[in-house]
GROMACS .gro file of C-alpha atoms in nm:
model
  127
    1MET     CA    1  11.179  11.446   4.265
    2ARG     CA    2  11.526  11.583   4.217
    3THR     CA    3  11.795  11.344   4.115
    4PHE     CA    4  12.165  11.382   4.171
    5ASN     CA    5  12.437  11.303   3.927
    6PRO     CA    6  12.709  11.077   4.074
    7THR     CA    7  12.973  11.306   3.926
    8GLU     CA    8  12.843  11.610   4.118
    9SER     CA    9  13.050  11.732   4.408
   10ASP     CA   10  12.918  11.700   4.761
   11HIS     CA   11  12.912  12.078   4.773
   12LEU     CA   12  12.679  12.100   4.472
   13ILE     CA   13  12.454  11.824   4.606
   14PHE     CA   14  12.418  12.002   4.942
   15LEU     CA   15  12.348  12.326   4.760
   16LYS     CA   16  12.069  12.162   4.559
   17LYS     CA   17  11.919  12.005   4.872
   18ASP     CA   18  11.929  12.331   5.063
   19LYS     CA   19  11.773  12.519   4.771
   20ALA     CA   20  11.491  12.263   4.747
   21GLU     CA   21  11.432  12.288   5.120
   22ILE     CA   22  11.416  12.668   5.113
   23GLU     CA   23  11.174  12.654   4.819
   24ASN     CA   24  10.953  12.418   5.021
   25TRP     CA   25  10.964  12.645   5.325
   26ILE     CA   26  10.869  12.944   5.112
   27GLU     CA   27  10.579  12.754   4.957
   28GLN     CA   28  10.451  12.656   5.301
   29LEU     CA   29  10.479  13.009   5.439
   30GLU     CA   30  10.302  13.152   5.134
   31PHE     CA   31  10.018  12.906   5.200
   32ILE     CA   32  10.009  13.015   5.564
   33ASN     CA   33   9.950  13.370   5.438
   34THR     CA   34   9.641  13.240   5.258
   35GLU     CA   35   9.526  13.050   5.567
   36LEU     CA   36   9.571  13.358   5.782
   37GLU     CA   37   9.343  13.557   5.553
   38TYR     CA   38   9.075  13.289   5.595
   39PHE     CA   39   9.130  13.281   5.971
   40THR     CA   40   9.097  13.660   5.987
   41GLU     CA   41   8.756  13.636   5.818
   42ILE     CA   42   8.649  13.350   6.048
   43GLU     CA   43   8.755  13.548   6.353
   44HIS     CA   44   8.574  13.866   6.239
   45LYS     CA   45   8.254  13.697   6.120
   46ILE     CA   46   8.214  13.408   6.361
   47LEU     CA   47   8.444  13.395   6.661
   48LYS     CA   48   8.481  13.765   6.741
   49ASP     CA   49   8.762  13.683   6.983
   50ASN     CA   50   9.020  13.960   7.030
   51THR     CA   51   9.278  13.715   7.168
   52ILE     CA   52   9.260  13.505   6.853
   53ASN     CA   53   9.272  13.819   6.639
   54GLN     CA   54   9.593  13.928   6.814
   55LEU     CA   55   9.746  13.583   6.762
   56ILE     CA   56   9.658  13.597   6.392
   57GLN     CA   57   9.813  13.943   6.355
   58THR     CA   58  10.129  13.835   6.539
   59LEU     CA   59  10.163  13.527   6.320
   60LYS     CA   60  10.108  13.740   6.006
   61ARG     CA   61  10.395  13.969   6.104
   62GLY     CA   62  10.621  13.674   6.183
   63ASN     CA   63  10.526  13.502   5.859
   64THR     CA   64  10.608  13.812   5.656
   65LEU     CA   65  10.943  13.844   5.833
   66LYS     CA   66  11.031  13.477   5.778
   67LEU     CA   67  10.933  13.496   5.412
   68GLY     CA   68  11.158  13.800   5.360
   69ILE     CA   69  11.451  13.619   5.518
   70LEU     CA   70  11.393  13.308   5.306
   71TYR     CA   71  11.353  13.508   4.984
   72ARG     CA   72  11.693  13.669   5.055
   73CYS     CA   73  11.847  13.330   5.134
   74GLU     CA   74  11.712  13.188   4.811
   75SER     CA   75  11.855  13.475   4.611
   76ASN     CA   76  12.192  13.439   4.788
   77MET     CA   77  12.221  13.069   4.700
   78SER     CA   78  12.437  13.160   4.400
   79LYS     CA   79  12.697  13.309   4.638
   80MET     CA   80  12.719  12.975   4.812
   81LYS     CA   81  12.835  12.817   4.485
   82GLU     CA   82  13.135  13.047   4.497
   83CYS     CA   83  13.254  12.919   4.836
   84ASP     CA   84  13.606  12.785   4.812
   85ASN     CA   85  13.691  12.721   5.176
   86MET     CA   86  13.547  12.554   5.483
   87GLN     CA   87  13.483  12.883   5.663
   88CYS     CA   88  13.256  13.003   5.381
   89ASP     CA   89  13.076  12.667   5.366
   90ALA     CA   90  13.030  12.668   5.743
   91TYR     CA   91  12.879  13.018   5.732
   92TYR     CA   92  12.610  12.912   5.484
   93LEU     CA   93  12.551  12.580   5.659
   94ASN     CA   94  12.505  12.752   5.996
   95ASN     CA   95  12.277  13.012   5.840
   96HIS     CA   96  12.066  12.738   5.679
   97GLU     CA   97  12.038  12.551   6.009
   98LYS     CA   98  11.937  12.872   6.187
   99ASN     CA   99  11.664  12.922   5.927
  100ARG     CA  100  11.551  12.560   5.966
  101VAL     CA  101  11.508  12.602   6.342
  102SER     CA  102  11.327  12.933   6.292
  103TYR     CA  103  11.097  12.781   6.030
  104LEU     CA  104  11.012  12.482   6.252
  105GLU     CA  105  10.938  12.708   6.549
  106HIS     CA  106  10.716  12.922   6.327
  107MET     CA  107  10.529  12.612   6.210
  108LYS     CA  108  10.465  12.518   6.575
  109LEU     CA  109  10.314  12.862   6.634
  110SER     CA  110  10.103  12.826   6.321
  111ASN     CA  111   9.978  12.485   6.431
  112ALA     CA  112   9.900  12.615   6.780
  113LEU     CA  113   9.692  12.896   6.628
  114LYS     CA  114   9.505  12.650   6.405
  115THR     CA  115   9.431  12.429   6.704
  116LYS     CA  116   9.299  12.728   6.900
  117ILE     CA  117   9.077  12.838   6.610
  118TYR     CA  118   8.942  12.489   6.547
  119ASP     CA  119   8.879  12.441   6.917
  120SER     CA  120   8.689  12.771   6.930
  121LEU     CA  121   8.487  12.674   6.623
  122LEU     CA  122   8.390  12.344   6.784
  123LYS     CA  123   8.267  12.533   7.091
  124PHE     CA  124   8.083  12.792   6.883
  125LYS     CA  125   7.707  12.787   6.922
  126VAL     CA  126   7.480  12.923   6.650
  127THR     CA  127   7.218  13.154   6.796
   0.00000   0.00000   0.00000
């Protein structure tokens, strides 16, 4: 757990919180990459469902794109420290919120894919 020093500025506290949030998003998306590799194997070996395969491939591309954006955001966090006006702060705040919405939408897609795969596995009959 991160703690905040009462002498830190609000700006620095928000920066720390945003950095921690981006790190968490990156960790989750990296895990999704691992899950997608497992799902690819499950689809090829068991389900053999082209629709699910296409969904997996689409999510892989989206995941890679989102990770690239978040890696850049994480590396640009130092620039946010240099903000000295409200316009600069607002730019980074709006960008962070845009990334939050994008991340949450991506997680919905990931969860929908998981549900579809698990549902297909439950219907699968061993012959």
